[in-house]
mmCIF file of C-alpha atoms in Angstrom:
data_model
loop_
_atom_site.group_PDB
_atom_site.id
_atom_site.type_symbol
_atom_site.label_atom_id
_atom_site.label_comp_id
_atom_site.label_asym_id
_atom_site.label_seq_id
_atom_site.Cartn_x
_atom_site.Cartn_y
_atom_site.Cartn_z
ATOM 1 C CA UNK A 16 -14.361 -66.762 26.215
ATOM 2 C CA UNK A 17 -13.342 -63.301 27.339
ATOM 3 C CA UNK A 18 -11.443 -62.086 24.315
ATOM 4 C CA UNK A 19 -10.269 -58.973 26.133
ATOM 5 C CA UNK A 20 -7.644 -61.209 27.734
ATOM 6 C CA UNK A 21 -6.023 -61.441 24.282
ATOM 7 C CA UNK A 22 -5.817 -57.675 23.915
ATOM 8 C CA UNK A 23 -2.608 -55.768 24.473
ATOM 9 C CA UNK A 24 -2.874 -54.346 28.037
ATOM 10 C CA UNK A 25 -3.157 -50.659 27.006
ATOM 11 C CA UNK A 26 -6.209 -51.483 24.873
ATOM 12 C CA UNK A 27 -8.270 -53.208 27.540
ATOM 13 C CA UNK A 28 -9.701 -50.000 28.976
ATOM 14 C CA UNK A 29 -10.724 -48.606 25.587
ATOM 15 C CA UNK A 30 -14.336 -48.495 24.432
ATOM 16 C CA UNK A 31 -15.150 -48.729 20.710
ATOM 17 C CA UNK A 32 -15.801 -45.460 18.930
ATOM 18 C CA UNK A 33 -19.547 -44.825 18.732
ATOM 19 C CA UNK A 34 -20.524 -42.862 15.618
ATOM 20 C CA UNK A 35 -23.656 -40.741 15.627
ATOM 21 C CA UNK A 36 -27.024 -42.109 14.614
ATOM 22 C CA UNK A 37 -27.215 -42.651 10.858
ATOM 23 C CA UNK A 38 -30.189 -42.006 8.617
ATOM 24 C CA UNK A 39 -30.354 -45.715 7.836
ATOM 25 C CA UNK A 40 -30.437 -46.657 11.537
ATOM 26 C CA UNK A 41 -33.206 -44.189 12.320
ATOM 27 C CA UNK A 42 -35.217 -45.365 9.327
ATOM 28 C CA UNK A 43 -34.896 -49.009 10.412
ATOM 29 C CA UNK A 44 -35.708 -48.413 14.060
ATOM 30 C CA UNK A 45 -38.482 -45.827 13.793
ATOM 31 C CA UNK A 46 -39.936 -46.389 10.344
ATOM 32 C CA UNK A 47 -39.597 -42.729 9.397
ATOM 33 C CA UNK A 48 -39.578 -41.732 5.746
ATOM 34 C CA UNK A 49 -38.257 -38.167 5.955
ATOM 35 C CA UNK A 50 -35.011 -37.928 7.872
ATOM 36 C CA UNK A 51 -32.716 -34.923 8.256
ATOM 37 C CA UNK A 52 -29.193 -35.422 9.563
ATOM 38 C CA UNK A 53 -27.632 -32.582 11.564
ATOM 39 C CA UNK A 54 -25.269 -34.638 13.710
ATOM 40 C CA UNK A 55 -21.953 -35.423 12.023
ATOM 41 C CA UNK A 56 -20.789 -32.087 10.579
ATOM 42 C CA UNK A 57 -21.010 -33.372 7.030
ATOM 43 C CA UNK A 58 -21.729 -31.188 4.028
ATOM 44 C CA UNK A 59 -25.483 -31.229 3.273
ATOM 45 C CA UNK A 60 -24.716 -30.941 -0.443
ATOM 46 C CA UNK A 61 -23.477 -33.569 -2.870
ATOM 47 C CA UNK A 62 -19.897 -33.355 -4.182
ATOM 48 C CA UNK A 63 -19.235 -31.069 -7.126
ATOM 49 C CA UNK A 64 -20.373 -32.343 -10.534
ATOM 50 C CA UNK A 65 -16.724 -32.461 -11.571
ATOM 51 C CA UNK A 66 -15.886 -34.708 -8.621
ATOM 52 C CA UNK A 67 -18.826 -37.002 -9.360
ATOM 53 C CA UNK A 68 -17.739 -37.354 -12.984
ATOM 54 C CA UNK A 69 -14.139 -38.064 -11.969
ATOM 55 C CA UNK A 70 -15.216 -40.720 -9.482
ATOM 56 C CA UNK A 71 -17.434 -42.371 -12.066
ATOM 57 C CA UNK A 72 -14.498 -42.519 -14.456
ATOM 58 C CA UNK A 73 -12.227 -43.973 -11.759
ATOM 59 C CA UNK A 74 -14.650 -46.823 -11.155
ATOM 60 C CA UNK A 75 -13.827 -48.274 -14.566
ATOM 61 C CA UNK A 76 -10.251 -48.797 -13.338
ATOM 62 C CA UNK A 77 -11.197 -50.370 -10.031
ATOM 63 C CA UNK A 78 -9.299 -53.515 -10.982
ATOM 64 C CA UNK A 79 -6.029 -51.554 -10.651
ATOM 65 C CA UNK A 80 -4.302 -50.358 -7.493
ATOM 66 C CA UNK A 81 -4.435 -46.566 -7.096
ATOM 67 C CA UNK A 82 -1.644 -44.087 -7.804
ATOM 68 C CA UNK A 83 -1.709 -41.067 -5.465
ATOM 69 C CA UNK A 84 0.958 -39.055 -7.267
ATOM 70 C CA UNK A 85 -1.409 -36.806 -9.216
ATOM 71 C CA UNK A 86 -3.252 -35.647 -6.090
ATOM 72 C CA UNK A 87 -0.006 -35.146 -4.180
ATOM 73 C CA UNK A 88 1.388 -33.051 -7.045
ATOM 74 C CA UNK A 89 -1.803 -31.016 -7.121
ATOM 75 C CA UNK A 90 -1.749 -30.403 -3.356
ATOM 76 C CA UNK A 91 1.906 -29.401 -3.434
ATOM 77 C CA UNK A 92 1.217 -26.840 -6.159
ATOM 78 C CA UNK A 93 -1.946 -25.494 -4.508
ATOM 79 C CA UNK A 94 -0.432 -25.187 -1.029
ATOM 80 C CA UNK A 95 3.039 -24.089 -2.191
ATOM 81 C CA UNK A 96 4.761 -26.796 -0.186
ATOM 82 C CA UNK A 97 7.382 -29.362 -1.273
ATOM 83 C CA UNK A 98 6.031 -32.692 -2.424
ATOM 84 C CA UNK A 99 7.953 -34.611 0.231
ATOM 85 C CA UNK A 100 6.136 -32.726 3.030
ATOM 86 C CA UNK A 101 2.752 -34.302 2.198
ATOM 87 C CA UNK A 102 1.090 -37.533 3.264
ATOM 88 C CA UNK A 103 -2.383 -38.885 2.472
ATOM 89 C CA UNK A 104 -4.677 -40.848 4.735
ATOM 90 C CA UNK A 105 -8.112 -42.328 5.130
ATOM 91 C CA UNK A 106 -9.407 -39.013 6.410
ATOM 92 C CA UNK A 107 -7.223 -36.651 8.422
ATOM 93 C CA UNK A 108 -8.005 -38.650 11.578
ATOM 94 C CA UNK A 109 -6.107 -41.557 10.016
ATOM 95 C CA UNK A 110 -3.056 -39.330 9.584
ATOM 96 C CA UNK A 111 -3.332 -38.164 13.199
ATOM 97 C CA UNK A 112 -3.621 -41.722 14.493
ATOM 98 C CA UNK A 113 -0.585 -42.764 12.466
ATOM 99 C CA UNK A 114 1.448 -39.857 13.842
ATOM 100 C CA UNK A 115 0.671 -40.910 17.401
ATOM 101 C CA UNK A 116 1.595 -44.534 16.650
ATOM 102 C CA UNK A 117 4.823 -43.484 14.974
ATOM 103 C CA UNK A 118 6.133 -41.044 17.556
ATOM 104 C CA UNK A 119 4.512 -41.765 20.943
ATOM 105 C CA UNK A 120 5.766 -44.547 23.231
ATOM 106 C CA UNK A 121 4.844 -45.681 26.777
ATOM 107 C CA UNK A 122 7.511 -43.449 28.324
ATOM 108 C CA UNK A 123 5.896 -40.345 26.803
ATOM 109 C CA UNK A 124 2.859 -38.221 27.561
ATOM 110 C CA UNK A 125 0.595 -36.261 25.241
ATOM 111 C CA UNK A 126 -1.064 -32.940 26.092
ATOM 112 C CA UNK A 127 -4.719 -32.430 25.151
ATOM 113 C CA UNK A 128 -7.300 -29.764 25.910
ATOM 114 C CA UNK A 129 -10.110 -30.659 28.275
ATOM 115 C CA UNK A 130 -12.625 -30.196 25.443
ATOM 116 C CA UNK A 131 -10.433 -31.209 22.524
ATOM 117 C CA UNK A 132 -11.709 -33.763 20.013
ATOM 118 C CA UNK A 133 -12.931 -36.830 21.906
ATOM 119 C CA UNK A 134 -11.258 -39.268 19.471
ATOM 120 C CA UNK A 135 -7.723 -38.238 20.473
ATOM 121 C CA UNK A 136 -7.362 -39.914 23.904
ATOM 122 C CA UNK A 137 -7.827 -43.420 22.490
ATOM 123 C CA UNK A 138 -4.811 -43.001 20.208
ATOM 124 C CA UNK A 139 -2.646 -42.069 23.182
ATOM 125 C CA UNK A 140 -3.953 -44.839 25.416
ATOM 126 C CA UNK A 141 -3.344 -47.353 22.627
ATOM 127 C CA UNK A 142 0.362 -46.503 22.826
ATOM 128 C CA UNK A 143 0.452 -46.939 26.598
ATOM 129 C CA UNK A 144 1.334 -43.276 27.020
ATOM 130 C CA UNK A 145 -0.026 -40.866 29.631
ATOM 131 C CA UNK A 146 -2.576 -38.128 29.004
ATOM 132 C CA UNK A 147 -1.997 -34.651 30.382
ATOM 133 C CA UNK A 148 -5.205 -32.645 30.191
ATOM 134 C CA UNK A 149 -5.099 -28.850 30.018
ATOM 135 C CA UNK A 150 -8.098 -26.807 31.106
ATOM 136 C CA UNK A 151 -9.930 -25.360 28.128
ATOM 137 C CA UNK A 152 -10.590 -21.688 27.619
ATOM 138 C CA UNK A 153 -13.849 -19.740 27.128
ATOM 139 C CA UNK A 154 -16.544 -21.366 25.018
ATOM 140 C CA UNK A 155 -14.666 -24.699 25.189
ATOM 141 C CA UNK A 156 -11.765 -23.373 23.121
ATOM 142 C CA UNK A 157 -8.057 -23.941 23.702
ATOM 143 C CA UNK A 158 -6.106 -22.059 26.364
ATOM 144 C CA UNK A 159 -2.555 -21.824 25.043
ATOM 145 C CA UNK A 160 -0.983 -20.997 28.401
ATOM 146 C CA UNK A 161 -2.683 -24.012 29.987
ATOM 147 C CA UNK A 162 -1.478 -26.260 27.161
ATOM 148 C CA UNK A 163 2.121 -25.089 27.497
ATOM 149 C CA UNK A 164 1.980 -25.388 31.289
ATOM 150 C CA UNK A 165 1.190 -29.122 30.981
ATOM 151 C CA UNK A 166 4.324 -29.795 28.925
ATOM 152 C CA UNK A 167 7.232 -31.484 30.688
ATOM 153 C CA UNK A 168 10.354 -33.402 29.761
ATOM 154 C CA UNK A 169 8.350 -36.518 28.822
ATOM 155 C CA UNK A 170 5.857 -34.741 26.587
ATOM 156 C CA UNK A 171 6.128 -35.896 22.987
ATOM 157 C CA UNK A 172 3.064 -34.277 21.435
ATOM 158 C CA UNK A 173 0.280 -31.684 21.751
ATOM 159 C CA UNK A 174 -2.940 -32.360 19.836
ATOM 160 C CA UNK A 175 -5.057 -29.316 18.991
ATOM 161 C CA UNK A 176 -8.215 -29.190 16.862
ATOM 162 C CA UNK A 177 -8.757 -25.673 15.540
ATOM 163 C CA UNK A 178 -11.639 -25.054 15.031
ATOM 164 C CA UNK A 179 -12.627 -27.502 17.749
ATOM 165 C CA UNK A 180 -14.913 -30.444 17.099
ATOM 166 C CA UNK A 181 -17.069 -29.473 20.074
ATOM 167 C CA UNK A 182 -17.794 -25.754 19.780
ATOM 168 C CA UNK A 183 -16.035 -24.630 16.598
ATOM 169 C CA UNK A 184 -13.768 -22.263 18.526
ATOM 170 C CA UNK A 185 -10.483 -21.616 16.733
ATOM 171 C CA UNK A 186 -7.155 -20.231 17.834
ATOM 172 C CA UNK A 187 -6.556 -16.738 16.555
ATOM 173 C CA UNK A 188 -3.256 -15.818 14.935
ATOM 174 C CA UNK A 189 -1.765 -14.404 18.143
ATOM 175 C CA UNK A 190 -2.630 -17.495 20.188
ATOM 176 C CA UNK A 191 -1.280 -19.883 17.564
ATOM 177 C CA UNK A 192 1.969 -17.939 17.313
ATOM 178 C CA UNK A 193 2.349 -18.087 21.091
ATOM 179 C CA UNK A 194 1.736 -21.842 21.082
ATOM 180 C CA UNK A 195 4.221 -22.550 18.293
ATOM 181 C CA UNK A 196 6.893 -20.259 19.722
ATOM 182 C CA UNK A 197 6.444 -21.788 23.182
ATOM 183 C CA UNK A 198 7.007 -25.379 22.035
ATOM 184 C CA UNK A 199 10.157 -27.111 23.281
ATOM 185 C CA UNK A 200 12.116 -28.756 20.467
ATOM 186 C CA UNK A 201 11.206 -32.274 21.687
ATOM 187 C CA UNK A 202 7.437 -31.677 21.400
ATOM 188 C CA UNK A 203 5.416 -32.160 18.214
ATOM 189 C CA UNK A 204 2.313 -30.033 17.663
ATOM 190 C CA UNK A 205 -0.456 -31.535 15.544
ATOM 191 C CA UNK A 206 -2.810 -28.812 14.327
ATOM 192 C CA UNK A 207 -6.024 -30.517 13.196
ATOM 193 C CA UNK A 208 -7.725 -28.156 10.722
ATOM 194 C CA UNK A 209 -10.695 -30.238 9.594
ATOM 195 C CA UNK A 210 -12.917 -27.123 9.505
ATOM 196 C CA UNK A 211 -10.352 -24.617 8.223
ATOM 197 C CA UNK A 212 -12.420 -23.536 5.211
ATOM 198 C CA UNK A 213 -15.181 -22.136 7.439
ATOM 199 C CA UNK A 214 -13.055 -19.869 9.666
ATOM 200 C CA UNK A 215 -13.416 -16.100 9.789
ATOM 201 C CA UNK A 216 -10.810 -13.367 9.368
ATOM 202 C CA UNK A 217 -9.522 -13.736 12.942
ATOM 203 C CA UNK A 218 -8.169 -17.218 12.222
ATOM 204 C CA UNK A 219 -4.511 -17.543 11.220
ATOM 205 C CA UNK A 220 -3.868 -17.639 7.479
ATOM 206 C CA UNK A 221 -1.504 -19.842 5.465
ATOM 207 C CA UNK A 222 -1.023 -22.337 8.275
ATOM 208 C CA UNK A 223 0.116 -24.880 5.684
ATOM 209 C CA UNK A 224 3.420 -22.997 5.711
ATOM 210 C CA UNK A 225 4.002 -23.558 9.429
ATOM 211 C CA UNK A 226 5.706 -26.967 9.020
ATOM 212 C CA UNK A 227 8.220 -25.383 6.631
ATOM 213 C CA UNK A 228 9.265 -22.821 9.248
ATOM 214 C CA UNK A 229 8.776 -25.001 12.351
ATOM 215 C CA UNK A 230 9.761 -28.656 11.757
ATOM 216 C CA UNK A 231 7.958 -29.858 14.909
ATOM 217 C CA UNK A 232 4.547 -28.595 13.670
ATOM 218 C CA UNK A 233 2.235 -30.844 11.630
ATOM 219 C CA UNK A 234 -0.959 -29.580 9.970
ATOM 220 C CA UNK A 235 -3.744 -31.993 9.005
ATOM 221 C CA UNK A 236 -6.758 -31.302 6.783
ATOM 222 C CA UNK A 237 -9.586 -33.256 5.217
ATOM 223 C CA UNK A 238 -11.832 -33.461 2.169
ATOM 224 C CA UNK A 239 -14.701 -34.651 4.402
ATOM 225 C CA UNK A 240 -16.224 -31.306 5.377
ATOM 226 C CA UNK A 241 -16.173 -28.369 2.953
ATOM 227 C CA UNK A 242 -15.479 -30.584 -0.068
ATOM 228 C CA UNK A 243 -18.378 -32.914 0.744
ATOM 229 C CA UNK A 244 -16.390 -36.157 0.467
ATOM 230 C CA UNK A 245 -16.911 -37.609 3.964
ATOM 231 C CA UNK A 246 -18.008 -40.960 2.529
ATOM 232 C CA UNK A 247 -14.767 -41.352 0.583
ATOM 233 C CA UNK A 248 -12.524 -40.988 3.663
ATOM 234 C CA UNK A 249 -9.588 -38.982 2.393
ATOM 235 C CA UNK A 250 -7.426 -36.370 4.093
ATOM 236 C CA UNK A 251 -3.809 -35.271 4.269
ATOM 237 C CA UNK A 252 -1.031 -34.004 6.483
ATOM 238 C CA UNK A 253 1.734 -31.438 5.979
ATOM 239 C CA UNK A 254 4.963 -31.968 7.924
ATOM 240 C CA UNK A 255 8.730 -31.763 7.678
ATOM 241 C CA UNK A 256 10.110 -34.174 5.089
ATOM 242 C CA UNK A 257 11.940 -36.153 7.777
ATOM 243 C CA UNK A 258 8.716 -36.667 9.728
ATOM 244 C CA UNK A 259 6.893 -37.773 6.586
ATOM 245 C CA UNK A 260 9.670 -40.270 5.853
ATOM 246 C CA UNK A 261 9.308 -41.741 9.347
ATOM 247 C CA UNK A 262 5.543 -41.819 9.060
ATOM 248 C CA UNK A 263 5.627 -43.634 5.729
ATOM 249 C CA UNK A 264 7.423 -46.531 7.413
ATOM 250 C CA UNK A 265 4.206 -47.544 9.158
ATOM 251 C CA UNK A 266 1.672 -46.502 6.534
ATOM 252 C CA UNK A 267 -0.253 -49.303 4.816
ATOM 253 C CA UNK A 268 0.086 -49.704 1.053
ATOM 254 C CA UNK A 269 -2.434 -47.617 -0.879
ATOM 255 C CA UNK A 270 -4.075 -45.683 2.001
ATOM 256 C CA UNK A 271 -6.636 -44.034 -0.329
ATOM 257 C CA UNK A 272 -8.800 -45.670 -2.973
ATOM 258 C CA UNK A 273 -8.653 -44.818 -6.679
ATOM 259 C CA UNK A 274 -12.183 -43.366 -6.467
ATOM 260 C CA UNK A 275 -11.308 -41.218 -3.443
ATOM 261 C CA UNK A 276 -8.167 -39.889 -5.118
ATOM 262 C CA UNK A 277 -10.066 -38.970 -8.275
ATOM 263 C CA UNK A 278 -12.870 -37.289 -6.351
ATOM 264 C CA UNK A 279 -10.475 -35.308 -4.155
ATOM 265 C CA UNK A 280 -8.413 -34.122 -7.126
ATOM 266 C CA UNK A 281 -11.479 -32.923 -9.021
ATOM 267 C CA UNK A 282 -12.975 -31.286 -5.916
ATOM 268 C CA UNK A 283 -9.719 -29.467 -5.249
ATOM 269 C CA UNK A 284 -9.794 -28.068 -8.772
ATOM 270 C CA UNK A 285 -13.422 -26.923 -8.572
ATOM 271 C CA UNK A 286 -12.737 -23.760 -6.586
ATOM 272 C CA UNK A 287 -15.973 -22.058 -7.614
ATOM 273 C CA UNK A 288 -18.072 -24.924 -6.241
ATOM 274 C CA UNK A 289 -16.146 -24.892 -2.961
ATOM 275 C CA UNK A 290 -16.797 -21.165 -2.575
ATOM 276 C CA UNK A 291 -20.533 -21.679 -3.115
ATOM 277 C CA UNK A 292 -20.643 -24.446 -0.517
ATOM 278 C CA UNK A 293 -18.711 -22.410 2.050
ATOM 279 C CA UNK A 294 -20.899 -19.347 1.429
ATOM 280 C CA UNK A 295 -24.096 -21.371 1.826
ATOM 281 C CA UNK A 296 -22.732 -22.973 5.002
ATOM 282 C CA UNK A 297 -21.806 -19.653 6.603
ATOM 283 C CA UNK A 298 -25.234 -18.274 5.729
ATOM 284 C CA UNK A 299 -26.872 -21.319 7.281
ATOM 285 C CA UNK A 300 -24.743 -20.972 10.397
ATOM 286 C CA UNK A 301 -25.855 -17.364 10.842
ATOM 287 C CA UNK A 302 -29.491 -18.368 10.328
ATOM 288 C CA UNK A 303 -29.264 -21.146 12.916
ATOM 289 C CA UNK A 304 -27.487 -18.918 15.419
ATOM 290 C CA UNK A 305 -29.864 -15.961 15.088
ATOM 291 C CA UNK A 306 -33.049 -18.044 15.118
ATOM 292 C CA UNK A 307 -32.043 -20.168 18.118
ATOM 293 C CA UNK A 308 -30.982 -17.113 20.100
ATOM 294 C CA UNK A 309 -34.347 -15.559 19.302
ATOM 295 C CA UNK A 310 -35.850 -18.616 21.052
ATOM 296 C CA UNK A 311 -33.652 -17.849 24.080
ATOM 297 C CA UNK A 312 -31.381 -20.839 23.429
ATOM 298 C CA UNK A 313 -27.700 -20.374 24.255
ATOM 299 C CA UNK A 314 -25.564 -20.643 21.114
ATOM 300 C CA UNK A 315 -21.769 -20.480 21.200
ATOM 301 C CA UNK A 316 -19.950 -18.514 18.526
ATOM 302 C CA UNK A 317 -17.826 -20.791 16.361
ATOM 303 C CA UNK A 318 -15.923 -21.088 13.105
ATOM 304 C CA UNK A 319 -17.075 -24.432 11.748
ATOM 305 C CA UNK A 320 -20.025 -25.895 9.837
ATOM 306 C CA UNK A 321 -22.116 -26.441 12.982
ATOM 307 C CA UNK A 322 -23.289 -24.656 16.110
ATOM 308 C CA UNK A 323 -23.001 -25.764 19.722
ATOM 309 C CA UNK A 324 -26.104 -25.049 21.783
ATOM 310 C CA UNK A 325 -27.124 -25.311 25.423
ATOM 311 C CA UNK A 326 -30.798 -26.113 25.970
ATOM 312 C CA UNK A 327 -30.459 -26.507 29.723
ATOM 313 C CA UNK A 328 -32.902 -28.967 31.279
ATOM 314 C CA UNK A 329 -34.888 -29.058 28.040
ATOM 315 C CA UNK A 330 -32.021 -30.706 26.130
ATOM 316 C CA UNK A 331 -33.185 -34.310 26.449
ATOM 317 C CA UNK A 332 -36.758 -33.398 25.570
ATOM 318 C CA UNK A 333 -35.622 -31.480 22.506
ATOM 319 C CA UNK A 334 -33.190 -34.180 21.401
ATOM 320 C CA UNK A 335 -35.701 -37.025 21.712
ATOM 321 C CA UNK A 336 -38.498 -34.931 20.261
ATOM 322 C CA UNK A 337 -36.415 -34.124 17.218
ATOM 323 C CA UNK A 338 -35.515 -37.792 16.720
ATOM 324 C CA UNK A 339 -39.209 -38.731 16.717
ATOM 325 C CA UNK A 340 -39.720 -36.162 13.965
ATOM 326 C CA UNK A 341 -36.767 -37.449 11.923
ATOM 327 C CA UNK A 342 -34.176 -34.808 12.888
ATOM 328 C CA UNK A 343 -30.824 -36.209 14.056
ATOM 329 C CA UNK A 344 -28.710 -33.855 16.186
ATOM 330 C CA UNK A 345 -25.704 -34.746 18.358
ATOM 331 C CA UNK A 346 -25.999 -34.948 22.133
ATOM 332 C CA UNK A 347 -22.743 -33.948 23.811
ATOM 333 C CA UNK A 348 -22.779 -36.529 26.617
ATOM 334 C CA UNK A 349 -19.395 -37.832 25.411
ATOM 335 C CA UNK A 350 -17.912 -34.499 26.471
ATOM 336 C CA UNK A 351 -19.733 -34.540 29.813
ATOM 337 C CA UNK A 352 -22.186 -31.859 28.643
ATOM 338 C CA UNK A 353 -25.666 -33.389 28.917
ATOM 339 C CA UNK A 354 -27.506 -30.103 28.323
ATOM 340 C CA UNK A 355 -25.662 -29.345 25.077
ATOM 341 C CA UNK A 356 -26.604 -30.309 21.531
ATOM 342 C CA UNK A 357 -24.393 -29.825 18.494
ATOM 343 C CA UNK A 358 -26.264 -29.044 15.300
ATOM 344 C CA UNK A 359 -24.630 -29.231 11.870
ATOM 345 C CA UNK A 360 -25.583 -26.705 9.213
ATOM 346 C CA UNK A 361 -27.963 -28.244 6.685
ATOM 347 C CA UNK A 362 -29.376 -27.012 3.403
ATOM 348 C CA UNK A 363 -31.542 -23.886 3.752
ATOM 349 C CA UNK A 364 -34.880 -25.715 3.569
ATOM 350 C CA UNK A 365 -33.678 -28.356 6.040
ATOM 351 C CA UNK A 366 -32.605 -25.681 8.507
ATOM 352 C CA UNK A 367 -36.024 -24.039 8.365
ATOM 353 C CA UNK A 368 -37.764 -27.370 9.038
ATOM 354 C CA UNK A 369 -35.444 -28.034 11.966
ATOM 355 C CA UNK A 370 -36.035 -24.599 13.466
ATOM 356 C CA UNK A 371 -39.787 -25.085 13.154
ATOM 357 C CA UNK A 372 -39.572 -28.409 14.998
ATOM 358 C CA UNK A 373 -37.429 -26.934 17.776
ATOM 359 C CA UNK A 374 -39.837 -24.038 18.210
ATOM 360 C CA UNK A 375 -42.760 -26.442 18.541
ATOM 361 C CA UNK A 376 -40.924 -28.525 21.125
ATOM 362 C CA UNK A 377 -39.948 -25.520 23.216
ATOM 363 C CA UNK A 378 -43.434 -24.066 23.075
ATOM 364 C CA UNK A 379 -44.805 -27.406 24.249
ATOM 365 C CA UNK A 380 -42.639 -27.219 27.341
ATOM 366 C CA UNK A 381 -45.125 -25.709 29.751
ATOM 367 C CA UNK A 382 -43.074 -25.961 32.944
ATOM 368 C CA UNK A 383 -41.651 -22.463 33.439
ATOM 369 C CA UNK A 384 -38.796 -23.763 35.550
ATOM 370 C CA UNK A 385 -37.679 -26.177 32.865
ATOM 371 C CA UNK A 386 -38.064 -23.599 30.132
ATOM 372 C CA UNK A 387 -36.170 -21.040 32.142
ATOM 373 C CA UNK A 388 -33.152 -23.368 32.223
ATOM 374 C CA UNK A 389 -32.360 -22.770 28.562
ATOM 375 C CA UNK A 390 -32.707 -19.002 28.713
#
């Protein structure tokens, strides 16, 4: 039986999402004991002690459905936004997917950057809508003029990840202002800020206020990255109250678990722990960047908790060699970039072990032509 015949027509061309290699998978398949994961842009540190304690306490009430009100109240106070402009989801990607389902129909199109987050196109295709791809800018970032040029009368939405999931490039304040001001009234802009906590001073500030001034702008964020709660799957969106009301019509009951809500609330309160994690991550990013460039590896400047690298013809050798040694990085074949590897920032000792392994692999590459390709 070919079950694809039962699928709705727009879904038949979709391939399932393929997550990166997990530690468990590598341990099963290769029998390795020490494994270091640098592939999924997760925090290398456990959640704050306060979050762990809150989650443990929430477990004792697992027989009861969750109540999200406390976290929503806390977010509203922290972000200085009205309560009715907030929505929770199973990670921010869940909020983004719901927005596409709620507002995009087959007669619409959605504008994406050439190197925007690779999960977005499936949401659009699922709705039977058309994709309009804008050429990306330098270092795989967004080109605002290209994005606006792809907008037409049928465009319902622009999806922008800033910083990007590929290279960590983020829109600066001037570029974001140009994008928002250039939006026609019939076009929604989703600004995916999964890595917002790691951006530098050039990134726009207080973007959570944008939906209050521009009702067709939606900002999404997550607790998966800087807060170290990727395994709990919880994120949120900020949008005009009318948009949130529409969105809630298709949301499932209880989109976040009691444990996730408790962990997120406690993590949000533990500002000192967040600052330590962000500081350690930025330090690790600088260490990775400087050390890899010293090995003549191309590293792209970014504003996230990872670095994008180009190893040239040595990429496959490095990637496979690292896997054999228990180091999981992310090959960028999904983006059509077979010579690029994305490397998440790990704990300081993990980063040093990774750099040592990369150095060994590059030194073992005796073919000068091959080695010259990553210079």
